[in-house]
PDB file of C-alpha atoms in Angstrom:
ATOM      1  CA  MET A  26      40.223   9.497  24.915  1.00 75.00           C
ATOM      2  CA  GLY A  27      37.515   9.399  21.422  1.00 81.00           C
ATOM      3  CA  PRO A  28      34.754  11.483  20.516  1.00 88.00           C
ATOM      4  CA  LEU A  29      32.001  12.738  22.403  1.00 93.00           C
ATOM      5  CA  ARG A  30      29.174  10.202  21.857  1.00 96.00           C
ATOM      6  CA  ARG A  31      25.015  10.911  22.349  1.00 97.00           C
ATOM      7  CA  LEU A  32      22.973   7.495  23.982  1.00 98.00           C
ATOM      8  CA  VAL A  33      19.451   9.993  23.712  1.00 98.00           C
ATOM      9  CA  VAL A  34      16.764   7.477  25.043  1.00 98.00           C
ATOM     10  CA  LEU A  35      13.675   7.830  24.791  1.00 98.00           C
ATOM     11  CA  ARG A  36      10.605   5.849  26.615  1.00 98.00           C
ATOM     12  CA  HIS A  37       7.260   5.777  24.388  1.00 98.00           C
ATOM     13  CA  ALA A  38       4.575   8.671  24.347  1.00 97.00           C
ATOM     14  CA  LYS A  39       1.221   7.150  26.664  1.00 97.00           C
ATOM     15  CA  SER A  40       0.129   3.789  24.793  1.00 97.00           C
ATOM     16  CA  ALA A  41      -3.704   3.063  24.696  1.00 96.00           C
ATOM     17  CA  TRP A  42      -4.885  -0.099  26.292  1.00 95.00           C
ATOM     18  CA  PRO A  43      -7.671  -1.588  24.206  1.00 95.00           C
ATOM     19  CA  PRO A  44      -8.842  -4.992  25.321  1.00 95.00           C
ATOM     20  CA  GLY A  45      -7.924  -8.045  23.600  1.00 96.00           C
ATOM     21  CA  VAL A  46      -4.940  -6.257  22.082  1.00 96.00           C
ATOM     22  CA  ASP A  47      -1.541  -8.080  22.634  1.00 96.00           C
ATOM     23  CA  ASP A  48       0.708  -5.884  24.559  1.00 96.00           C
ATOM     24  CA  HIS A  49       3.103  -5.590  21.828  1.00 97.00           C
ATOM     25  CA  ASP A  50       0.825  -4.413  19.628  1.00 97.00           C
ATOM     26  CA  ARG A  51      -1.003  -1.572  21.484  1.00 97.00           C
ATOM     27  CA  PRO A  52      -1.209   1.776  20.063  1.00 97.00           C
ATOM     28  CA  LEU A  53      -0.254   5.750  20.932  1.00 98.00           C
ATOM     29  CA  GLY A  54      -3.699   6.903  22.754  1.00 97.00           C
ATOM     30  CA  PRO A  55      -4.975  10.675  22.414  1.00 96.00           C
ATOM     31  CA  ARG A  56      -2.349  12.398  24.493  1.00 96.00           C
ATOM     32  CA  GLY A  57       0.989  10.116  23.584  1.00 97.00           C
ATOM     33  CA  LEU A  58      -0.537  10.904  19.637  1.00 97.00           C
ATOM     34  CA  ARG A  59       0.439  14.776  21.214  1.00 97.00           C
ATOM     35  CA  ASP A  60       3.233  14.075  22.654  1.00 97.00           C
ATOM     36  CA  ALA A  61       5.106  12.564  19.996  1.00 97.00           C
ATOM     37  CA  PRO A  62       5.956  15.302  18.064  1.00 97.00           C
ATOM     38  CA  ALA A  63       5.970  16.968  21.139  1.00 97.00           C
ATOM     39  CA  ALA A  64       9.362  14.837  21.710  1.00 97.00           C
ATOM     40  CA  GLY A  65      10.319  15.235  18.074  1.00 97.00           C
ATOM     41  CA  ARG A  66      10.617  19.060  18.254  1.00 96.00           C
ATOM     42  CA  ALA A  67      12.222  18.708  21.708  1.00 96.00           C
ATOM     43  CA  LEU A  68      15.076  16.386  20.866  1.00 96.00           C
ATOM     44  CA  ALA A  69      15.408  19.502  18.069  1.00 95.00           C
ATOM     45  CA  GLU A  70      15.113  21.952  20.541  1.00 94.00           C
ATOM     46  CA  ALA A  71      18.131  20.491  21.733  1.00 93.00           C
ATOM     47  CA  ASP A  72      20.270  20.115  18.722  1.00 92.00           C
ATOM     48  CA  CYS A  73      20.051  15.635  19.656  1.00 91.00           C
ATOM     49  CA  LEU A  74      19.033  15.179  16.080  1.00 94.00           C
ATOM     50  CA  PRO A  75      20.228  11.351  15.985  1.00 97.00           C
ATOM     51  CA  ASP A  76      22.584   9.349  13.298  1.00 97.00           C
ATOM     52  CA  LEU A  77      20.848   6.724  13.505  1.00 98.00           C
ATOM     53  CA  ALA A  78      17.848   5.622  15.783  1.00 98.00           C
ATOM     54  CA  LEU A  79      17.354   2.373  17.495  1.00 98.00           C
ATOM     55  CA  CYS A  80      13.819   1.542  18.202  1.00 98.00           C
ATOM     56  CA  SER A  81      11.634  -1.942  19.542  1.00 98.00           C
ATOM     57  CA  THR A  82       9.299  -2.742  17.325  1.00 98.00           C
ATOM     58  CA  ALA A  83       5.995  -2.765  19.708  1.00 98.00           C
ATOM     59  CA  GLU A  84       3.535  -0.499  17.937  1.00 98.00           C
ATOM     60  CA  ARG A  85       3.984   2.726  19.924  1.00 98.00           C
ATOM     61  CA  ALA A  86       7.461   2.438  20.006  1.00 98.00           C
ATOM     62  CA  LEU A  87       7.238   2.116  16.172  1.00 98.00           C
ATOM     63  CA  ARG A  88       4.466   5.440  16.109  1.00 98.00           C
ATOM     64  CA  THR A  89       6.692   7.839  17.993  1.00 98.00           C
ATOM     65  CA  TRP A  90       9.215   7.351  16.348  1.00 98.00           C
ATOM     66  CA  GLU A  91       7.523   8.159  13.551  1.00 97.00           C
ATOM     67  CA  LEU A  92       5.620  11.189  14.835  1.00 97.00           C
ATOM     68  CA  ALA A  93       8.722  12.240  16.311  1.00 97.00           C
ATOM     69  CA  ALA A  94      11.218  12.125  13.719  1.00 97.00           C
ATOM     70  CA  ALA A  95       7.831  14.085  11.095  1.00 97.00           C
ATOM     71  CA  GLU A  96       9.739  17.225  13.032  1.00 96.00           C
ATOM     72  CA  TRP A  97      12.702  17.255  11.569  1.00 95.00           C
ATOM     73  CA  GLY A  98      13.509  17.676   7.921  1.00 90.00           C
ATOM     74  CA  THR A  99      15.495  14.407   7.045  1.00 90.00           C
ATOM     75  CA  PRO A 100      15.364  12.008   9.862  1.00 90.00           C
ATOM     76  CA  PRO A 101      17.739   9.192  10.089  1.00 94.00           C
ATOM     77  CA  PRO A 102      18.339   5.777   9.179  1.00 96.00           C
ATOM     78  CA  VAL A 103      15.717   3.738  11.487  1.00 97.00           C
ATOM     79  CA  ARG A 104      16.979  -0.186  12.746  1.00 97.00           C
ATOM     80  CA  HIS A 105      13.605  -1.595  14.243  1.00 97.00           C
ATOM     81  CA  ASP A 106      15.072  -3.880  16.380  1.00 97.00           C
ATOM     82  CA  PRO A 107      12.935  -6.897  18.331  1.00 97.00           C
ATOM     83  CA  ARG A 108      15.271  -7.889  21.213  1.00 97.00           C
ATOM     84  CA  VAL A 109      14.610  -3.678  22.723  1.00 98.00           C
ATOM     85  CA  TYR A 110      11.239  -5.054  23.280  1.00 97.00           C
ATOM     86  CA  GLY A 111      11.020  -5.982  26.844  1.00 93.00           C
ATOM     87  CA  ALA A 112      14.574  -5.335  27.474  1.00 97.00           C
ATOM     88  CA  ASP A 113      16.686  -5.540  30.484  1.00 97.00           C
ATOM     89  CA  VAL A 114      20.168  -3.188  30.788  1.00 97.00           C
ATOM     90  CA  PRO A 115      22.188  -6.166  29.398  1.00 97.00           C
ATOM     91  CA  GLU A 116      20.171  -6.803  26.775  1.00 97.00           C
ATOM     92  CA  LEU A 117      20.070  -3.372  26.018  1.00 98.00           C
ATOM     93  CA  LEU A 118      23.998  -2.791  26.519  1.00 97.00           C
ATOM     94  CA  ALA A 119      24.123  -5.052  24.209  1.00 97.00           C
ATOM     95  CA  VAL A 120      22.038  -3.667  21.203  1.00 97.00           C
ATOM     96  CA  VAL A 121      23.939  -0.276  21.957  1.00 97.00           C
ATOM     97  CA  ARG A 122      27.460  -1.891  21.676  1.00 96.00           C
ATOM     98  CA  GLU A 123      26.728  -3.255  17.859  1.00 96.00           C
ATOM     99  CA  VAL A 124      26.560   0.413  16.865  1.00 97.00           C
ATOM    100  CA  PRO A 125      28.630   1.619  14.131  1.00 96.00           C
ATOM    101  CA  SER A 126      31.279   3.590  15.226  1.00 95.00           C
ATOM    102  CA  THR A 127      30.747   5.801  12.536  1.00 96.00           C
ATOM    103  CA  VAL A 128      27.897   7.115  14.398  1.00 97.00           C
ATOM    104  CA  GLU A 129      28.471   9.060  17.135  1.00 96.00           C
ATOM    105  CA  THR A 130      24.018  10.342  18.041  1.00 97.00           C
ATOM    106  CA  LEU A 131      21.999   7.507  18.907  1.00 98.00           C
ATOM    107  CA  LEU A 132      18.135   7.894  19.660  1.00 98.00           C
ATOM    108  CA  LEU A 133      17.075   4.732  21.760  1.00 98.00           C
ATOM    109  CA  VAL A 134      13.470   4.308  21.552  1.00 98.00           C
ATOM    110  CA  GLY A 135      11.547   1.886  24.321  1.00 98.00           C
ATOM    111  CA  HIS A 136      10.373   1.292  26.810  1.00 97.00           C
ATOM    112  CA  ASN A 137      10.134   1.026  30.541  1.00 96.00           C
ATOM    113  CA  PRO A 138      11.723  -0.149  33.127  1.00 97.00           C
ATOM    114  CA  GLY A 139      14.612  -0.801  31.008  1.00 97.00           C
ATOM    115  CA  LEU A 140      16.084   2.514  29.362  1.00 98.00           C
ATOM    116  CA  GLU A 141      15.712   4.034  33.126  1.00 97.00           C
ATOM    117  CA  GLU A 142      17.692   0.973  34.463  1.00 97.00           C
ATOM    118  CA  LEU A 143      20.098   1.937  31.772  1.00 98.00           C
ATOM    119  CA  VAL A 144      19.614   5.261  31.838  1.00 98.00           C
ATOM    120  CA  LEU A 145      20.811   5.344  36.199  1.00 97.00           C
ATOM    121  CA  GLU A 146      23.035   2.098  34.795  1.00 97.00           C
ATOM    122  CA  LEU A 147      25.231   4.232  32.495  1.00 97.00           C
ATOM    123  CA  ALA A 148      25.051   8.028  34.491  1.00 96.00           C
ATOM    124  CA  GLY A 149      28.240   8.510  36.470  1.00 94.00           C
ATOM    125  CA  ASP A 150      27.449  11.910  37.260  1.00 95.00           C
ATOM    126  CA  ALA A 151      24.579  13.935  36.156  1.00 94.00           C
ATOM    127  CA  LEU A 152      24.005  18.389  35.763  1.00 93.00           C
ATOM    128  CA  ASP A 153      22.132  19.893  38.056  1.00 92.00           C
ATOM    129  CA  ASP A 154      18.659  17.553  39.233  1.00 92.00           C
ATOM    130  CA  ALA A 155      18.648  15.225  35.784  1.00 92.00           C
ATOM    131  CA  LEU A 156      19.632  12.153  38.052  1.00 92.00           C
ATOM    132  CA  ASP A 157      17.426  13.103  40.560  1.00 92.00           C
ATOM    133  CA  ASP A 158      14.525  13.040  38.324  1.00 92.00           C
ATOM    134  CA  VAL A 159      14.566  10.061  36.192  1.00 94.00           C
ATOM    135  CA  ARG A 160      15.372   8.203  39.889  1.00 93.00           C
ATOM    136  CA  THR A 161      11.759  10.235  40.491  1.00 93.00           C
ATOM    137  CA  LYS A 162      10.103   9.307  37.089  1.00 94.00           C
ATOM    138  CA  PHE A 163      10.903   8.274  33.614  1.00 96.00           C
ATOM    139  CA  PRO A 164       7.487   8.675  32.033  1.00 96.00           C
ATOM    140  CA  THR A 165       6.299   8.714  28.726  1.00 97.00           C
ATOM    141  CA  ALA A 166       7.985  10.419  25.973  1.00 97.00           C
ATOM    142  CA  ALA A 167      10.570  11.492  28.430  1.00 97.00           C
ATOM    143  CA  ILE A 168      13.798  12.275  27.172  1.00 97.00           C
ATOM    144  CA  ALA A 169      17.531  10.984  28.782  1.00 97.00           C
ATOM    145  CA  VAL A 170      20.131  12.695  27.330  1.00 97.00           C
ATOM    146  CA  LEU A 171      23.575  10.905  27.943  1.00 97.00           C
ATOM    147  CA  VAL A 172      27.021  11.687  26.957  1.00 97.00           C
ATOM    148  CA  TRP A 173      30.657  10.125  26.605  1.00 95.00           C
ATOM    149  CA  HIS A 174      34.335  10.019  25.361  1.00 94.00           C
ATOM    150  CA  GLY A 175      35.003   6.450  23.482  1.00 93.00           C
ATOM    151  CA  GLU A 176      36.311   5.270  20.565  1.00 93.00           C
ATOM    152  CA  SER A 177      33.725   2.689  19.858  1.00 94.00           C
ATOM    153  CA  TRP A 178      30.365   2.212  21.232  1.00 96.00           C
ATOM    154  CA  HIS A 179      31.139  -0.524  22.582  1.00 94.00           C
ATOM    155  CA  ASP A 180      33.298   1.172  24.990  1.00 90.00           C
ATOM    156  CA  LEU A 181      29.761   2.250  26.649  1.00 94.00           C
ATOM    157  CA  ALA A 182      30.019   0.889  30.509  1.00 94.00           C
ATOM    158  CA  PRO A 183      28.226   1.239  33.612  1.00 95.00           C
ATOM    159  CA  GLY A 184      29.122   4.777  35.301  1.00 96.00           C
ATOM    160  CA  THR A 185      30.951   6.382  32.551  1.00 95.00           C
ATOM    161  CA  ALA A 186      28.430   8.665  30.878  1.00 96.00           C
ATOM    162  CA  LEU A 187      27.143  12.417  31.599  1.00 97.00           C
ATOM    163  CA  LEU A 188      23.035  13.012  32.507  1.00 97.00           C
ATOM    164  CA  THR A 189      23.186  16.109  30.624  1.00 96.00           C
ATOM    165  CA  ASP A 190      19.393  16.160  29.998  1.00 94.00           C
ATOM    166  CA  MET A 191      15.797  14.769  31.335  1.00 95.00           C
ATOM    167  CA  ILE A 192      13.366  16.768  29.454  1.00 94.00           C
ATOM    168  CA  VAL A 193       9.161  15.826  29.812  1.00 95.00           C
ATOM    169  CA  PRO A 194       8.124  17.036  26.477  1.00 93.00           C
ATOM    170  CA  ARG A 195       4.254  17.306  26.279  1.00 92.00           C
ATOM    171  CA  GLY A 196       1.878  18.172  24.030  1.00 87.00           C
ATOM    172  CA  LYS A 197      -0.748  20.760  23.933  1.00 82.00           C
ATOM    173  CA  GLN A 198      -4.259  19.986  24.567  1.00 73.00           C
ATOM    174  CA  PRO A 199      -6.557  20.464  21.761  1.00 65.00           C
ATOM    175  CA  HIS A 200      -9.461  23.489  22.401  1.00 56.00           C
TER     176      HIS A 200
END
């Protein structure tokens, strides 16, 4: 059966759309700058701190990762993988399946629609209304937690994971 593994999927926080800026280089917007640290706090509160993070190379994903990880005492190692940017489900699965078997909790920081489709593809079942929540909307800064048993990440297959949480953290508005 293998050890319990967790794939924590984090969609980048809300980005800005400055004129003349390439999509890959778009920064976080004001809400994103508030929500990314809130995502880090939510992961800590849910006891979902990763052993490794895989992050898209897009500016908004990198900044989301930096602000979220800054909320933890000792952030885990991170791999910035250009394949995560714009990836579909087969591409995301290929990246995840390369993760060393020593990693039990993996954080994937990326983009929609790929992340939402990945969660829906992997989740064979869910607790409470988590699956309906993801189907309804997987907004910016959303976190999905999938658990499964496997000897290695290569064993992760469609329908084999349990979606235990779908969290949408929001930072406080400045007064």
